[in-house]
mmCIF file of C-alpha atoms in Angstrom:
data_model
loop_
_atom_site.group_PDB
_atom_site.id
_atom_site.type_symbol
_atom_site.label_atom_id
_atom_site.label_comp_id
_atom_site.label_asym_id
_atom_site.label_seq_id
_atom_site.Cartn_x
_atom_site.Cartn_y
_atom_site.Cartn_z
ATOM 1 C CA ASN S 1 -23.613 -18.755 -45.135
ATOM 2 C CA HIS S 2 -21.493 -16.146 -43.418
ATOM 3 C CA TRP S 3 -18.832 -15.949 -46.137
ATOM 4 C CA GLU S 4 -19.012 -12.335 -47.233
ATOM 5 C CA LYS S 5 -18.224 -13.115 -50.874
ATOM 6 C CA ALA S 6 -20.994 -15.747 -51.031
ATOM 7 C CA VAL S 7 -23.555 -13.344 -49.567
ATOM 8 C CA GLU S 8 -22.413 -10.599 -51.962
ATOM 9 C CA THR S 9 -22.660 -12.964 -54.947
ATOM 10 C CA HIS S 10 -26.119 -14.182 -53.915
ATOM 11 C CA ASN S 11 -27.267 -10.593 -53.380
ATOM 12 C CA THR S 12 -26.027 -9.673 -56.871
ATOM 13 C CA ASN S 13 -27.974 -12.546 -58.424
ATOM 14 C CA PHE S 14 -31.049 -12.129 -56.209
ATOM 15 C CA PRO S 15 -31.238 -8.437 -55.265
ATOM 16 C CA ASN S 16 -34.769 -8.722 -53.824
ATOM 17 C CA THR S 17 -33.738 -11.346 -51.279
ATOM 18 C CA ALA S 18 -33.218 -10.249 -47.676
ATOM 19 C CA HIS S 19 -29.878 -11.453 -46.318
ATOM 20 C CA ASP S 20 -29.478 -11.849 -42.580
ATOM 21 C CA CYS S 21 -26.113 -13.046 -41.297
ATOM 22 C CA CYS S 22 -26.643 -14.378 -37.802
ATOM 23 C CA ASP S 23 -26.241 -17.506 -35.708
ATOM 24 C CA ILE S 24 -29.445 -19.373 -36.584
ATOM 25 C CA SER S 25 -29.381 -21.272 -33.291
ATOM 26 C CA ALA S 26 -29.364 -18.025 -31.317
ATOM 27 C CA CYS S 27 -32.069 -16.135 -33.208
ATOM 28 C CA ASP S 28 -35.776 -16.062 -32.510
ATOM 29 C CA PRO S 29 -37.912 -17.594 -35.309
ATOM 30 C CA ARG S 30 -40.495 -14.827 -34.747
ATOM 31 C CA ARG S 31 -37.946 -12.459 -36.285
ATOM 32 C CA TYR S 32 -38.900 -13.779 -39.730
ATOM 33 C CA PRO S 33 -42.242 -13.698 -41.569
ATOM 34 C CA SER S 34 -44.136 -16.953 -42.039
ATOM 35 C CA THR S 35 -44.054 -18.663 -45.421
ATOM 36 C CA ASP S 36 -45.650 -21.787 -46.897
ATOM 37 C CA ILE S 37 -42.343 -23.574 -47.472
ATOM 38 C CA LEU S 38 -39.070 -23.803 -45.573
ATOM 39 C CA ILE S 39 -36.033 -24.923 -47.560
ATOM 40 C CA THR S 40 -33.091 -25.454 -45.271
ATOM 41 C CA SER S 41 -29.648 -26.971 -45.143
ATOM 42 C CA PRO S 42 -28.482 -27.426 -41.553
ATOM 43 C CA GLU S 43 -24.743 -27.529 -41.057
ATOM 44 C CA CYS S 44 -23.416 -30.816 -42.436
ATOM 45 C CA THR S 45 -19.700 -30.503 -41.678
ATOM 46 C CA ASN S 46 -19.880 -32.610 -38.536
ATOM 47 C CA HIS S 47 -22.218 -35.269 -39.929
ATOM 48 C CA THR S 48 -20.099 -36.154 -42.943
ATOM 49 C CA LEU S 49 -17.511 -38.900 -43.128
ATOM 50 C CA ALA S 50 -15.476 -36.617 -45.374
ATOM 51 C CA LYS S 51 -14.146 -34.956 -42.239
ATOM 52 C CA GLY S 52 -12.307 -38.190 -41.494
ATOM 53 C CA LYS S 53 -14.028 -39.013 -38.214
ATOM 54 C CA LYS S 54 -16.207 -41.958 -37.346
ATOM 55 C CA ARG S 55 -19.901 -41.030 -37.277
ATOM 56 C CA LYS S 56 -21.550 -44.419 -36.700
ATOM 57 C CA ASN S 57 -22.116 -46.084 -33.338
ATOM 58 C CA LEU S 58 -20.910 -43.167 -31.250
ATOM 59 C CA GLY S 59 -22.508 -44.431 -28.027
ATOM 60 C CA GLN S 60 -20.806 -44.286 -24.645
ATOM 61 C CA MET S 61 -17.222 -43.072 -24.494
ATOM 62 C CA ASP S 62 -14.426 -45.597 -23.975
ATOM 63 C CA LEU S 63 -13.340 -45.736 -20.319
ATOM 64 C CA PHE S 64 -9.740 -46.677 -21.146
ATOM 65 C CA ASN S 65 -9.034 -44.487 -24.164
ATOM 66 C CA SER S 66 -9.231 -40.745 -23.847
ATOM 67 C CA GLN S 67 -11.658 -39.057 -26.213
ATOM 68 C CA VAL S 68 -12.127 -35.362 -26.668
ATOM 69 C CA ILE S 69 -15.583 -33.887 -27.108
ATOM 70 C CA ASP S 70 -15.539 -30.850 -29.353
ATOM 71 C CA PRO S 71 -18.379 -28.490 -28.314
ATOM 72 C CA ALA S 72 -18.279 -26.854 -31.765
ATOM 73 C CA GLU S 73 -19.018 -30.226 -33.408
ATOM 74 C CA GLU S 74 -21.952 -30.796 -31.074
ATOM 75 C CA ARG S 75 -23.347 -27.301 -31.818
ATOM 76 C CA SER S 76 -22.913 -27.949 -35.536
ATOM 77 C CA ARG S 77 -24.987 -31.135 -35.424
ATOM 78 C CA ALA S 78 -27.562 -29.390 -33.227
ATOM 79 C CA THR S 79 -28.512 -27.010 -36.057
ATOM 80 C CA MET S 80 -30.865 -29.800 -37.177
ATOM 81 C CA TRP S 81 -33.048 -28.818 -34.192
ATOM 82 C CA ASP S 82 -33.477 -25.319 -35.635
ATOM 83 C CA VAL S 83 -35.678 -26.898 -38.315
ATOM 84 C CA VAL S 84 -37.994 -28.088 -35.524
ATOM 85 C CA ARG S 85 -37.938 -24.688 -33.763
ATOM 86 C CA PHE S 86 -38.867 -22.783 -36.909
ATOM 87 C CA SER S 87 -41.472 -25.368 -37.990
ATOM 88 C CA GLU S 88 -43.153 -25.290 -34.601
ATOM 89 C CA LEU S 89 -43.675 -21.536 -34.802
ATOM 90 C CA HIS S 90 -44.372 -21.046 -38.513
ATOM 91 C CA GLN S 91 -46.341 -24.247 -39.237
ATOM 92 C CA TYR S 92 -45.026 -24.492 -42.803
ATOM 93 C CA ASN S 93 -47.015 -26.576 -45.278
ATOM 94 C CA PHE S 94 -43.783 -28.113 -46.579
ATOM 95 C CA VAL S 95 -40.252 -28.335 -45.209
ATOM 96 C CA ILE S 96 -37.291 -29.522 -47.275
ATOM 97 C CA VAL S 97 -34.086 -30.374 -45.402
ATOM 98 C CA GLU S 98 -30.923 -31.001 -47.444
ATOM 99 C CA ASN S 99 -27.910 -32.691 -45.884
ATOM 100 C CA VAL S 100 -25.221 -35.339 -46.351
ATOM 101 C CA VAL S 101 -26.467 -38.943 -46.301
ATOM 102 C CA GLU S 102 -24.427 -39.631 -43.147
ATOM 103 C CA VAL S 103 -26.842 -37.444 -41.181
ATOM 104 C CA ARG S 104 -28.775 -40.719 -40.802
ATOM 105 C CA TYR S 105 -26.005 -41.933 -38.456
ATOM 106 C CA TRP S 106 -26.612 -39.028 -36.061
ATOM 107 C CA THR S 107 -27.598 -40.529 -32.712
ATOM 108 C CA LEU S 108 -30.599 -38.197 -32.431
ATOM 109 C CA PHE S 109 -31.822 -38.564 -36.024
ATOM 110 C CA ASP S 110 -34.877 -40.684 -35.154
ATOM 111 C CA SER S 111 -35.742 -38.353 -32.258
ATOM 112 C CA TRP S 112 -35.454 -35.410 -34.648
ATOM 113 C CA LEU S 113 -37.831 -37.082 -37.124
ATOM 114 C CA ASN S 114 -40.222 -37.890 -34.278
ATOM 115 C CA ALA S 115 -40.221 -34.224 -33.211
ATOM 116 C CA MET S 116 -41.343 -33.240 -36.714
ATOM 117 C CA HIS S 117 -44.012 -35.970 -36.665
ATOM 118 C CA THR S 118 -45.223 -34.615 -33.312
ATOM 119 C CA LEU S 119 -45.635 -31.213 -34.982
ATOM 120 C CA GLY S 120 -48.016 -32.824 -37.492
ATOM 121 C CA TYR S 121 -45.712 -33.670 -40.397
ATOM 122 C CA ASP S 122 -45.247 -36.789 -42.493
ATOM 123 C CA HIS S 123 -41.969 -37.245 -44.332
ATOM 124 C CA GLN S 124 -40.068 -39.027 -47.034
ATOM 125 C CA ALA S 125 -36.315 -39.078 -47.560
ATOM 126 C CA VAL S 126 -35.113 -38.713 -51.141
ATOM 127 C CA PHE S 127 -31.509 -39.581 -51.981
ATOM 128 C CA PHE S 128 -29.974 -37.822 -54.936
ATOM 129 C CA ASN S 129 -26.508 -37.416 -56.408
ATOM 130 C CA SER S 130 -25.651 -33.953 -57.718
ATOM 131 C CA MET S 131 -24.227 -35.322 -60.982
ATOM 132 C CA PHE S 132 -27.789 -36.164 -62.108
ATOM 133 C CA SER S 133 -28.644 -32.466 -62.086
ATOM 134 C CA GLY S 134 -25.753 -31.647 -64.420
ATOM 135 C CA ALA S 135 -23.268 -30.590 -61.718
ATOM 136 C CA PRO S 136 -19.648 -31.441 -62.550
ATOM 137 C CA GLN S 137 -19.206 -33.403 -59.322
ATOM 138 C CA SER S 138 -20.556 -36.474 -57.590
ATOM 139 C CA ARG S 139 -22.089 -35.640 -54.206
ATOM 140 C CA ASP S 140 -24.634 -37.860 -52.521
ATOM 141 C CA ARG S 141 -27.271 -35.891 -50.633
ATOM 142 C CA VAL S 142 -30.453 -36.616 -48.737
ATOM 143 C CA TYR S 143 -33.499 -34.386 -49.071
ATOM 144 C CA ILE S 144 -35.939 -35.005 -46.247
ATOM 145 C CA VAL S 145 -39.288 -33.668 -47.378
ATOM 146 C CA PHE S 146 -41.951 -32.984 -44.739
ATOM 147 C CA TRP S 147 -45.563 -32.105 -45.464
ATOM 148 C CA ARG S 148 -48.458 -31.328 -43.144
ATOM 149 C CA GLN S 149 -50.426 -34.479 -42.398
ATOM 150 C CA ASN S 150 -53.585 -32.870 -43.794
ATOM 151 C CA ASN S 151 -51.849 -32.067 -47.110
ATOM 152 C CA PRO S 152 -51.555 -34.609 -49.929
ATOM 153 C CA LYS S 153 -48.223 -36.390 -50.184
ATOM 154 C CA PRO S 154 -46.091 -34.783 -52.896
ATOM 155 C CA ASN S 155 -44.892 -36.902 -55.812
ATOM 156 C CA LEU S 156 -41.230 -37.377 -54.943
ATOM 157 C CA SER S 157 -40.333 -39.977 -57.545
ATOM 158 C CA PHE S 158 -37.758 -38.842 -60.033
ATOM 159 C CA THR S 159 -36.580 -40.481 -63.216
ATOM 160 C CA PRO S 160 -33.392 -38.856 -64.490
ATOM 161 C CA LEU S 161 -32.408 -39.558 -68.056
ATOM 162 C CA ALA S 162 -29.813 -42.325 -68.377
ATOM 163 C CA GLN S 163 -28.177 -44.229 -71.209
ATOM 164 C CA CYS S 164 -29.212 -47.825 -71.782
ATOM 165 C CA PRO S 165 -26.732 -49.700 -74.007
ATOM 166 C CA GLU S 166 -29.617 -51.457 -75.782
ATOM 167 C CA CYS S 167 -32.415 -48.839 -75.806
ATOM 168 C CA GLY S 168 -30.581 -45.518 -75.827
ATOM 169 C CA GLU S 169 -31.820 -42.735 -73.562
ATOM 170 C CA VAL S 170 -34.345 -43.908 -70.937
ATOM 171 C CA GLU S 171 -35.950 -42.614 -67.758
ATOM 172 C CA ALA S 172 -33.968 -44.281 -64.967
ATOM 173 C CA ILE S 173 -35.407 -45.421 -61.665
ATOM 174 C CA GLN S 174 -33.652 -45.491 -58.329
ATOM 175 C CA SER S 175 -32.688 -48.917 -57.001
ATOM 176 C CA TRP S 176 -30.654 -50.176 -54.068
ATOM 177 C CA LYS S 177 -27.757 -52.617 -53.879
ATOM 178 C CA ASP S 178 -29.081 -53.757 -50.500
ATOM 179 C CA PRO S 179 -32.909 -53.979 -50.632
ATOM 180 C CA PHE S 180 -33.066 -53.844 -46.806
ATOM 181 C CA LYS S 181 -31.108 -50.583 -46.646
ATOM 182 C CA LYS S 182 -33.046 -48.212 -48.851
ATOM 183 C CA TRP S 183 -30.978 -45.143 -48.200
ATOM 184 C CA GLY S 184 -27.496 -43.956 -48.928
#
C-alpha cells in the first residue's frame, strides 16, 4: 500500500518490518530474500463488481458500440501475475492469495491457476466473509491457498461459531445455495 499514513501506521505497529514502497510489477523478485510463505493481496479494485462495471463474460468487444479500454484497469488485474513471478523465483512452500470473489470472473483466472500448477503447486480456494472474524463489516473474500505438490495438503476447513436456535452455540460448516457452484 502506497498510502503514506498506512505505511506509517504499520511501521508503528510492526517496527521490525521492512517497508518498500514500489510498483510490484516493475520490481525484480530477486530484490527480496526468500521465505517459506508468501502472503499476498494483488490489486482487487478492477476485479470487483463494487466498482460498478461488468466483470463477467468480457470476451470480444462489440463492433457497433464503442468501448474504452482503460490501460490502468488492465495493469491492475495483471498484478495477479506477480504472484507467479515471485513464486517461480522463490519456490515458496505455501502461497496465500487474498482477493475479492469476483476475481474468478477474470478471463485469465484459469490460466493463472495453471501457471501456478506448472510451477509445482496444488491449490484450494477458501471463501470467507470478514464478519466471521469479528470485523464490523460484511466482505466476501477468496483465499487461494497453494502448497508445493510434495508437501501435505493443509487443513483448510473452518468451523466458525454460530447460533443454532435449538442447540445454542455450534461449530458451523460452510454450505452452498447452488451445489454446482461451490464458490462465491
